[in-house]
Tab-separated table of C-alpha atoms in Angstrom:
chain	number	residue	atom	x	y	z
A	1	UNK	CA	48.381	-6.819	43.070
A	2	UNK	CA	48.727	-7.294	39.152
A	3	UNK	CA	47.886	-9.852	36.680
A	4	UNK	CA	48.002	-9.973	33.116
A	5	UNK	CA	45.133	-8.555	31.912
A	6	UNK	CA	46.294	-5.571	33.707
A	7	UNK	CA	47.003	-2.829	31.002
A	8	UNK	CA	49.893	0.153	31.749
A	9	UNK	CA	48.116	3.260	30.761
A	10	UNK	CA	50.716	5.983	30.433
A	11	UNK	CA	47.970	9.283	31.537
A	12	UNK	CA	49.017	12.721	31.388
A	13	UNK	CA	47.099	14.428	34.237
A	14	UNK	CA	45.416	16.848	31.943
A	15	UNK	CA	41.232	17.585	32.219
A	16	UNK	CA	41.090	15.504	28.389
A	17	UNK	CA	42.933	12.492	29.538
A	18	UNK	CA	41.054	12.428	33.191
A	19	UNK	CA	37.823	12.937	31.517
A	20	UNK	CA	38.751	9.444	29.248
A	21	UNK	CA	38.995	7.250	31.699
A	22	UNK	CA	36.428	8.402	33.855
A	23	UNK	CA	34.044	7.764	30.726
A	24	UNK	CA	35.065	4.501	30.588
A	25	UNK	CA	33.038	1.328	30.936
A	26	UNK	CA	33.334	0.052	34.585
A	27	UNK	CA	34.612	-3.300	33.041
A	28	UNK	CA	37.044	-1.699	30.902
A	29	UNK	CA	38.083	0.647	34.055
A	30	UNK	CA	38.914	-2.086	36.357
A	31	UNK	CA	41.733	-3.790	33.694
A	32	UNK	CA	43.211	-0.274	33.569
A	33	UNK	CA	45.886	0.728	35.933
A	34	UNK	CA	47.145	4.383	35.004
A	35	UNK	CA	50.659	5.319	35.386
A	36	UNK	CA	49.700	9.068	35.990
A	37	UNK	CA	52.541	11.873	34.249
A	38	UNK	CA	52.214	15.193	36.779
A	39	UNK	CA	52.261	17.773	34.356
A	40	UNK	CA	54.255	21.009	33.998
A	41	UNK	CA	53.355	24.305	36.068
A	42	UNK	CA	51.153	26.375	33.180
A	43	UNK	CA	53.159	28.898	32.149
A	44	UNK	CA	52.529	32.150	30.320
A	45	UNK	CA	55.251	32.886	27.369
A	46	UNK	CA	54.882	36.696	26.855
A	47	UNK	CA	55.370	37.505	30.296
A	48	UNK	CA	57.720	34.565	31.401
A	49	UNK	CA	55.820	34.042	34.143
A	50	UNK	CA	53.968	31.073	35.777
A	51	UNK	CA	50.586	31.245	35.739
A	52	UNK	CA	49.873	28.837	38.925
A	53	UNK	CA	52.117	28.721	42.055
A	54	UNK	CA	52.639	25.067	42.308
A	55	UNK	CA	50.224	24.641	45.500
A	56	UNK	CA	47.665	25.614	43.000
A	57	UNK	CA	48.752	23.498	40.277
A	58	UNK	CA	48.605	20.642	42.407
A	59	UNK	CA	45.522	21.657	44.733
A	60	UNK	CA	42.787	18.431	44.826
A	61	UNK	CA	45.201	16.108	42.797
A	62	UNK	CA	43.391	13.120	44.789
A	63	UNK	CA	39.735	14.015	44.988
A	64	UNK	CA	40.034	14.654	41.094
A	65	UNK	CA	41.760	11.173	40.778
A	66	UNK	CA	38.955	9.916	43.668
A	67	UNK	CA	35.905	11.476	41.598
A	68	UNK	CA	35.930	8.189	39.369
A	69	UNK	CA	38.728	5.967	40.999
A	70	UNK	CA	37.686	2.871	42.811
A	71	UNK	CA	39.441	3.105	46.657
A	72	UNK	CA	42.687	0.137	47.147
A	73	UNK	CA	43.406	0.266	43.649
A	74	UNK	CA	46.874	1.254	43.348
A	75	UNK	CA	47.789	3.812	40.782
A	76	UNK	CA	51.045	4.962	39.915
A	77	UNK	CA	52.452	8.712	39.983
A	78	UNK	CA	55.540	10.188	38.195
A	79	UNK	CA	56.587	13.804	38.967
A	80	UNK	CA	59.570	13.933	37.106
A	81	UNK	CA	58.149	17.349	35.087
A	82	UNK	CA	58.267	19.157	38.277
A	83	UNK	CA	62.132	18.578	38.702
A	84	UNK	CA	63.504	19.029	34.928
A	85	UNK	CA	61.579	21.995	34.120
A	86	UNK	CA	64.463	24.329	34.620
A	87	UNK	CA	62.090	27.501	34.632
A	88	UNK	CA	61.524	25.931	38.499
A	89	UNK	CA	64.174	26.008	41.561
A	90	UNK	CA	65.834	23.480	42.466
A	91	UNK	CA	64.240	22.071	46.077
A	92	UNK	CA	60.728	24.075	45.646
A	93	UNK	CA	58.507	22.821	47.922
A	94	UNK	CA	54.453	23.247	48.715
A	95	UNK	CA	53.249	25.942	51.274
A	96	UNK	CA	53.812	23.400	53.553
A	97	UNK	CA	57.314	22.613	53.281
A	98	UNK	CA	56.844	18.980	51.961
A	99	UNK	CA	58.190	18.444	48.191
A	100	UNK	CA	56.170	18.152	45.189
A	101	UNK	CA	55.905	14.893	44.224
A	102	UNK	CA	55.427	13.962	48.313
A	103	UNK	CA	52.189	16.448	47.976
A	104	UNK	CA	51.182	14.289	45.308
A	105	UNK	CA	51.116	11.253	46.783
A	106	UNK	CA	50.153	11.807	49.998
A	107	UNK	CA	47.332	13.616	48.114
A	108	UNK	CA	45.888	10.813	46.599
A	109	UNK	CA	46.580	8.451	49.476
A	110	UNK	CA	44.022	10.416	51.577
A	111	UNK	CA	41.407	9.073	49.378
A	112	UNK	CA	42.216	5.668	50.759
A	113	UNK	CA	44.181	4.869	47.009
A	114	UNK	CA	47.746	3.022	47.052
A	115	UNK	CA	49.742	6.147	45.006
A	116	UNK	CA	52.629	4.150	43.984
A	117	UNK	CA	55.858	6.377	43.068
A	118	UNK	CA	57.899	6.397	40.252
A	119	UNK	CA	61.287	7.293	39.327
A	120	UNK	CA	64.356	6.038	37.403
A	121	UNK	CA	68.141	5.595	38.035
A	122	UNK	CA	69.169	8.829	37.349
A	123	UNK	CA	66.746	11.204	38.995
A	124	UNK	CA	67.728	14.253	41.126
A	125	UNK	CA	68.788	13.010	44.624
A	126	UNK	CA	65.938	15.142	46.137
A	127	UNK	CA	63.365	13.761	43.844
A	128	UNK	CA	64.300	10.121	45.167
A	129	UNK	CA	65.154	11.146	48.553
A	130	UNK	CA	61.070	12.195	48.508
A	131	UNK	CA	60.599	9.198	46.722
A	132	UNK	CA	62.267	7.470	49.738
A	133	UNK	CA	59.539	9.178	52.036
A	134	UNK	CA	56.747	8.459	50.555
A	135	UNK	CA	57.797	4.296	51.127
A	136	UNK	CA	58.671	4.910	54.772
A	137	UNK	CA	55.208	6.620	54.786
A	138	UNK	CA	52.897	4.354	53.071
A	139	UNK	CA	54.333	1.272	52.076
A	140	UNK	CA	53.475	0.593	48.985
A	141	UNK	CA	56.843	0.513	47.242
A	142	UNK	CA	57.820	2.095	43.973
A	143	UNK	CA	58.251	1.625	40.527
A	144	UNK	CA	61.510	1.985	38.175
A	145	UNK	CA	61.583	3.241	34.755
A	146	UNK	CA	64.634	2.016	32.731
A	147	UNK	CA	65.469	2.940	29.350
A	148	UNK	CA	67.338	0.771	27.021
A	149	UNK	CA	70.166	3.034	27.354
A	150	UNK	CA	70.387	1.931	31.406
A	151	UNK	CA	70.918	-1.907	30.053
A	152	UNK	CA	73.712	-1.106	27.641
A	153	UNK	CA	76.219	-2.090	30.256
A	154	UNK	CA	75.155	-5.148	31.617
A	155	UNK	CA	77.523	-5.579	34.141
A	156	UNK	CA	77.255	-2.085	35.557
A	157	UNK	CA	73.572	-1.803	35.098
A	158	UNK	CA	72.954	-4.571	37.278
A	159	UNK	CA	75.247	-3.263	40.177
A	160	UNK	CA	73.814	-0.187	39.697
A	161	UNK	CA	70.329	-1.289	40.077
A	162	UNK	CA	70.863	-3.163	43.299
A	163	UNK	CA	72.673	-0.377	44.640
A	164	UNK	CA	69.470	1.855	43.784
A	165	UNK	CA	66.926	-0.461	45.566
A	166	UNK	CA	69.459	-1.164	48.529
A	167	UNK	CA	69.732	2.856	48.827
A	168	UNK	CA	65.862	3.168	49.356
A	169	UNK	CA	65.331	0.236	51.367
A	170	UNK	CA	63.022	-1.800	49.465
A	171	UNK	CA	63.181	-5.218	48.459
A	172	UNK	CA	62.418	-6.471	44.628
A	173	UNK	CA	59.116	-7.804	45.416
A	174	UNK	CA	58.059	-4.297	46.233
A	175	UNK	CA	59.303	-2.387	43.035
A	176	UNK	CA	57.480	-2.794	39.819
A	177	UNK	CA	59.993	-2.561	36.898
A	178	UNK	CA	58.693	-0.828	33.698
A	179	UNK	CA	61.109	-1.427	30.842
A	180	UNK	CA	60.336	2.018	28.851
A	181	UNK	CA	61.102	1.744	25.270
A	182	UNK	CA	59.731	5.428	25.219
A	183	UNK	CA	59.660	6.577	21.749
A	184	UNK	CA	60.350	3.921	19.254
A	185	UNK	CA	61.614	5.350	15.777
A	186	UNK	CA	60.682	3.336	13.126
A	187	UNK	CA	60.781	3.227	9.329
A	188	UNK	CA	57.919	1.592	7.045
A	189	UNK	CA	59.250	0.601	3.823
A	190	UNK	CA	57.523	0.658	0.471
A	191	UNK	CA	57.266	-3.174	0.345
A	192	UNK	CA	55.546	-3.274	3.920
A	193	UNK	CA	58.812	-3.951	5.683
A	194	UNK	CA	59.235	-2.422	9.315
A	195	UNK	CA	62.881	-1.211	10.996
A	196	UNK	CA	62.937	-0.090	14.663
A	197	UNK	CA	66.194	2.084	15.118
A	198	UNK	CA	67.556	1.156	11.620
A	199	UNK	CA	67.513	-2.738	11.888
A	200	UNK	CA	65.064	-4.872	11.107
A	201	UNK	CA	61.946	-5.359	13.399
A	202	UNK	CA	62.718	-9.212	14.356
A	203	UNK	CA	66.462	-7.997	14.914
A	204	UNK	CA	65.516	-5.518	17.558
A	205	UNK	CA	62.706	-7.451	19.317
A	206	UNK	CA	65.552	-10.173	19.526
A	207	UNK	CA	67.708	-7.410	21.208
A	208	UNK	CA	64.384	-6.356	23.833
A	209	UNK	CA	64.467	-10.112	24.704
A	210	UNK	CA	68.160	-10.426	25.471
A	211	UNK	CA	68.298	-7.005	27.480
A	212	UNK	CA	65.178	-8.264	29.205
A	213	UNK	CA	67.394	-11.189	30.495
A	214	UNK	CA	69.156	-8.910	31.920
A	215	UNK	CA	67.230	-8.050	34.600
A	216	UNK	CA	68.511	-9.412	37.508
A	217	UNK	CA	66.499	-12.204	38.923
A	218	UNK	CA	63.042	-11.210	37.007
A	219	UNK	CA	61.121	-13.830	38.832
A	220	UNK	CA	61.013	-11.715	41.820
A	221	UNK	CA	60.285	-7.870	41.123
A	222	UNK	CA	56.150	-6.901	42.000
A	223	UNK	CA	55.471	-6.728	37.959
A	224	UNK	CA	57.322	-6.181	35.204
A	225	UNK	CA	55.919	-4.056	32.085
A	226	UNK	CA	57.026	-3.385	28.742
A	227	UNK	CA	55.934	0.475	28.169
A	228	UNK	CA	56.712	1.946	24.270
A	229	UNK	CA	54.778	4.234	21.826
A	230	UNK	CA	55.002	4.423	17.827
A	231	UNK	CA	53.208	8.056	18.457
A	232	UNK	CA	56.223	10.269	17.722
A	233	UNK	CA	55.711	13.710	17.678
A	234	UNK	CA	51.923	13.235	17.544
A	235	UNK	CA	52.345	12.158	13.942
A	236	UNK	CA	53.930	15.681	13.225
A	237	UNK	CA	55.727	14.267	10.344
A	238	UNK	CA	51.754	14.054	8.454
A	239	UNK	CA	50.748	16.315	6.177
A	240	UNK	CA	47.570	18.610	6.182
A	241	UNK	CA	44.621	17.469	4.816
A	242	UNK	CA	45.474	13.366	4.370
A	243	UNK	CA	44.912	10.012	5.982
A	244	UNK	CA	47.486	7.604	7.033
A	245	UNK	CA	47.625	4.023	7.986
A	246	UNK	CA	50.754	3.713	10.518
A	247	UNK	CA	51.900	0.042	12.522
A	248	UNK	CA	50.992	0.325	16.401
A	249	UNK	CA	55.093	-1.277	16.643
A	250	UNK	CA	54.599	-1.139	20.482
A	251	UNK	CA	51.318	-3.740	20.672
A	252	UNK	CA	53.922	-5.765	17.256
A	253	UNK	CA	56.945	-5.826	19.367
A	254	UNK	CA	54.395	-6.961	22.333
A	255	UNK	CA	52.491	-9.779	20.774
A	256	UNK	CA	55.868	-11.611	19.674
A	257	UNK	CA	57.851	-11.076	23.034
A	258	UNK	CA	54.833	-14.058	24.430
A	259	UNK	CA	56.078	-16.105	22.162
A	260	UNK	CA	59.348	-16.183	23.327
A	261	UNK	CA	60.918	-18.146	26.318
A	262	UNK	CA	61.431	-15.971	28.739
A	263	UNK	CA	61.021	-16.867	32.826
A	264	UNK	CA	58.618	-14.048	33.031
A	265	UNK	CA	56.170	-12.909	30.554
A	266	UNK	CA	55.677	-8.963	31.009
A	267	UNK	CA	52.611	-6.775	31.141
A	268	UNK	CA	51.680	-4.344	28.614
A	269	UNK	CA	52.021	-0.527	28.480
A	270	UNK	CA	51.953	2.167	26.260
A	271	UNK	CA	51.413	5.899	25.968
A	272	UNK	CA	47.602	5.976	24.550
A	273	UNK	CA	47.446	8.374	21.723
A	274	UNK	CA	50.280	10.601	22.472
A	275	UNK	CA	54.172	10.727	22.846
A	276	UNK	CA	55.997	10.380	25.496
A	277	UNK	CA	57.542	13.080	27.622
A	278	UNK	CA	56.805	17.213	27.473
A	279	UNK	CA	58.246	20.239	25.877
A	280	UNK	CA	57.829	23.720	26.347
A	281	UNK	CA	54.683	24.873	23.997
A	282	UNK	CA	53.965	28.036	23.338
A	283	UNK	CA	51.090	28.403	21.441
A	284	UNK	CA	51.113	31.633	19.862
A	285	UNK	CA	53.799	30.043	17.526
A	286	UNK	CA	52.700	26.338	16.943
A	287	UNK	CA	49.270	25.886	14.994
A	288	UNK	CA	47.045	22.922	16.020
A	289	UNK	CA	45.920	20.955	13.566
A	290	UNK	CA	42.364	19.178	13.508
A	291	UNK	CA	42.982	15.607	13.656
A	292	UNK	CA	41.441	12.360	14.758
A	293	UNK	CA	44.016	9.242	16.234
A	294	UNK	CA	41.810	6.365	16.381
A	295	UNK	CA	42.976	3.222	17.007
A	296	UNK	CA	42.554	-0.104	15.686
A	297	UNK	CA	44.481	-3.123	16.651
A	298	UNK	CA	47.345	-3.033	14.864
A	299	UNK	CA	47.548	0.250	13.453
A	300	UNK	CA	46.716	4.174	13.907
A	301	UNK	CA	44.728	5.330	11.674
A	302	UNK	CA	45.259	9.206	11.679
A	303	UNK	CA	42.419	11.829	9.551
A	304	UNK	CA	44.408	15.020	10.092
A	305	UNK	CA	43.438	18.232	8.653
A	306	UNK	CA	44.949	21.708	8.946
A	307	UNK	CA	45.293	24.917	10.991
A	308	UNK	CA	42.210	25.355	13.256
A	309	UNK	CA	43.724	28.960	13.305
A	310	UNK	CA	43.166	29.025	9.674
A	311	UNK	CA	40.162	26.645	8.826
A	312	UNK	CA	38.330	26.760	12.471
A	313	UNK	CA	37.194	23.750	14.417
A	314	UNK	CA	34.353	22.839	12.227
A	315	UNK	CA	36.995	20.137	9.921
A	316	UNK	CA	36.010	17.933	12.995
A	317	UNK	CA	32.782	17.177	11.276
A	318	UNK	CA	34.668	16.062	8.034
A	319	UNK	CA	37.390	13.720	9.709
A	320	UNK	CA	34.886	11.889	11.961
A	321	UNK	CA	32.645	11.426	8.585
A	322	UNK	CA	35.839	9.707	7.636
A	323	UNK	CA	36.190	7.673	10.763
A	324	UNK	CA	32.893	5.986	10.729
A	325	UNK	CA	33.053	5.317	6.645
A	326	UNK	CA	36.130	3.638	7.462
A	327	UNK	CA	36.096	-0.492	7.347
A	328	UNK	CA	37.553	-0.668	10.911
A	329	UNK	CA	35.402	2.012	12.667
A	330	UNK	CA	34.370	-0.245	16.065
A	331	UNK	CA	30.634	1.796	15.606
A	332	UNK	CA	28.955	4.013	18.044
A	333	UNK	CA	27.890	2.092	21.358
A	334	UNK	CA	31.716	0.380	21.226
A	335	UNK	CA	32.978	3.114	23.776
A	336	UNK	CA	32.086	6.989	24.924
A	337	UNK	CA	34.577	8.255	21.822
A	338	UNK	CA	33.351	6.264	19.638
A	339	UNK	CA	30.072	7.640	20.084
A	340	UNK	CA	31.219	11.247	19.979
A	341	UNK	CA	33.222	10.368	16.739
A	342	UNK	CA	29.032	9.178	15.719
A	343	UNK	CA	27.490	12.357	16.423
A	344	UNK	CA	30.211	14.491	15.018
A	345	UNK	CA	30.501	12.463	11.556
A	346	UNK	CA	26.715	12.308	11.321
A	347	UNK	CA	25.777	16.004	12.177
A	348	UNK	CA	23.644	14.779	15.367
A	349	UNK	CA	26.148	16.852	17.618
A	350	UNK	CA	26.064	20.336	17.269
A	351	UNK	CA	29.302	20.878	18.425
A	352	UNK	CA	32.996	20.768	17.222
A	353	UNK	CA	34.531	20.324	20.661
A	354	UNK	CA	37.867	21.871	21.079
A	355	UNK	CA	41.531	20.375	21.343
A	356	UNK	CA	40.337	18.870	25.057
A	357	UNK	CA	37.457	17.138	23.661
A	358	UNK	CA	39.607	15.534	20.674
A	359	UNK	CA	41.844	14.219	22.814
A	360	UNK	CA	39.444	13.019	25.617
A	361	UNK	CA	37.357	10.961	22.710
A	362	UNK	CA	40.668	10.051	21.147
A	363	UNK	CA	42.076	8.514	24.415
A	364	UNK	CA	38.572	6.975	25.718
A	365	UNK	CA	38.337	5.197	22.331
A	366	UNK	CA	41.942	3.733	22.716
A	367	UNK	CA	41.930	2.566	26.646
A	368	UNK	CA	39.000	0.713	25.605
A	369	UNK	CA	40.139	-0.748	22.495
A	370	UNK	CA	43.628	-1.828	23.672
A	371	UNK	CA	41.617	-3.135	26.983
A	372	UNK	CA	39.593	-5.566	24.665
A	373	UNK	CA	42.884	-6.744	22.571
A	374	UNK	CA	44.514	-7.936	25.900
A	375	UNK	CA	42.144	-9.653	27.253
A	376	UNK	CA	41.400	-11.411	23.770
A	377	UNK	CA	45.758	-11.789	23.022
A	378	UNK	CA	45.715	-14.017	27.162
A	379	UNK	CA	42.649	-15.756	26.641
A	380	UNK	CA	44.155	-16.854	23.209
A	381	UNK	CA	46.982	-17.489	24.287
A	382	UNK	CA	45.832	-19.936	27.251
A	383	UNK	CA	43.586	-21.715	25.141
């Protein structure tokens, strides 16, 4: 179902991040296999109120996914906003009585596309119990996120694992394990030197490779993926009106775990331009900034301006100028953002785009990018 130049796209189902990959090249398209985030219920803060029911949040889930999805390629779907949001009851279902994340991906199986689930050790029983469904249903097993903290017990996270697959009655060669390194906090030092959770980056890519032995008989699970993202925050920490060069750790850590000897080499994954998870925003309170993540292959480089409360969305024009006068720019026919980033930086567009647009470009220009590297890091590595 997988091979290796397969690439783990972490999506959040938002109108930006459908819009980049359905502007994608078909070649760079068919290497791309989305794990797809279902996004919170939109919510209005000064009345406390949802502004969707959640039959309308989730209404034509599939025929938006179908609109630019080839049919029998599997995709994968994680709910888990619906069920932590504690603004939402415990055991809410659609209009018609089915749960959420069920909806979902019966949703997108009706448009003939293998919706693969996804969930983690320590989800609500309900949310698995669905999960649990949706195999008996379709067939097209599930996929497991663990977090380093899962592995920290070795003995106990194994028993716990084959507990977890015994409880859903699936065997490892139908779960896909994703090893989610989520967020990974790191620390560049003035002499170029990079720490990952305050040790030095060799020391804890030692540490990935020994937990990763701990997976129980890796040989035999579907696939196995290592997901991470240096994007913390959305490069919060920035200041207004600068540029920044910052390591892409999760394609560093990547590149020297296939040079090591394990049984198994792992796919790739990652969270495109963003970080992981969600939080509640409210937007009257936090400013957006203008800002431009474009990617290169082993680093972000980030144009950020200020406010667009306070300087409007017209700074746009300024921070793609900087883009294409920068040494790495890829140029204008290398993917749909990059042309975008063109017309902006060159005046030929006449318009700024919003916060949508940004992050459609943004994300277009890094699926294809990261696409490329992959298939580039196998073949050289085969050769």
């Amino acid at each position: 179902m997988f091979d290796k130049h397969n690439y783990i796209a972490v999506i959040k189902w938002k109108r930006g991040e459908r819009s980049a990959l359905k502007e994608l090249e078909p070649k760079i398209l068919s290497n791309i296999i989305p794990l797809i985030e279902v996004q919170p219920i939109p919510y209005n803060h000064e009345d406390k109120v949802f502004i969707k029911t959640i039959d309308q949040h989730l209404e034509d889930f599939g025929k938006n996914l179908s609109a630019f999805w080839t049919n029998n390629r599997p995709v994968f779907v994680d709910g888990y906003s619906l069920y932590d949001d504690p603004r939402i009851l415990k055991n809410t279902s659609m209009i018609n009585g089915i749960s959420p994340i069920e909806y979902v991906i019966e949703d997108i199986e009706n448009q003939s596309i293998p919706a693969i689930p996804v969930t983690t050790l320590s989800r609500p029983s309900d949310y698995n119990i669905s999960v649990r469904n949706c195999l008996s249903k379709f067939n097209h097993g599930l996929a497991i996120r663990i977090y380093l903290k899962d592995l920290m017990d070795s003995s106990s996270f194994q028993f716990e694992l084959e507990k977890f697959i015994a409880s859903l009655n699936v065997s490892k060669n139908d779960v896909d394990i994703f090893l989610d390194l989520a967020e990974i906090n790191y620390d560049l030092k003035k002499d170029g030197t990079i720490f990952v959770d305050a040790k030095p980056i060799n020391s804890y890519i030692n540490e990935i490779t020994k937990y990763i032995s701990l997976l129980p008989e890796l040989e035999k699970w579907r696939s196995f993926t290592i997901l991470g993202t240096s994007v913390i925050d959305n490069f919060a920490e920035i200041p207004g009106s600068s540029n920044r060069e910052l390591p892409r750790i999760e394609w560093l850590i990547y590149k020297e775990i296939l040079k090591s000897n394990l049984i198994r080499m792992p796919l790739y994954g990652d969270y495109t331009v963003n970080s992981p998870g969600w939080f509640d925003f409210d937007p009257r309170y936090m400013p957006i900034s203008a800002n431009v993540k474009y990617t290169v292959e082993n680093k972000y480089l980030v144009f950020k301006g200020v406010s667009t409360k306070s300087a409007g969305f017209g700074q746009i024009y300024t921070l793609c100028n900087s883009v294409i006068k920068h040494p790495e720019y890829c140029g204008r026919s290398y993917s749909a953002g990059d042309e975008f980033i063109f017309q902006c930086g060159t005046g030929i567009s006449p318009s700024t785009g919003n916060q949508e647009t940004w992050i459609k470009n943004w994300v277009n220009h890094h699926l294809t990018l990261v696409s490329n590297c992959l298939t580039n890091l196998h073949e050289s590595v085969t050769s």
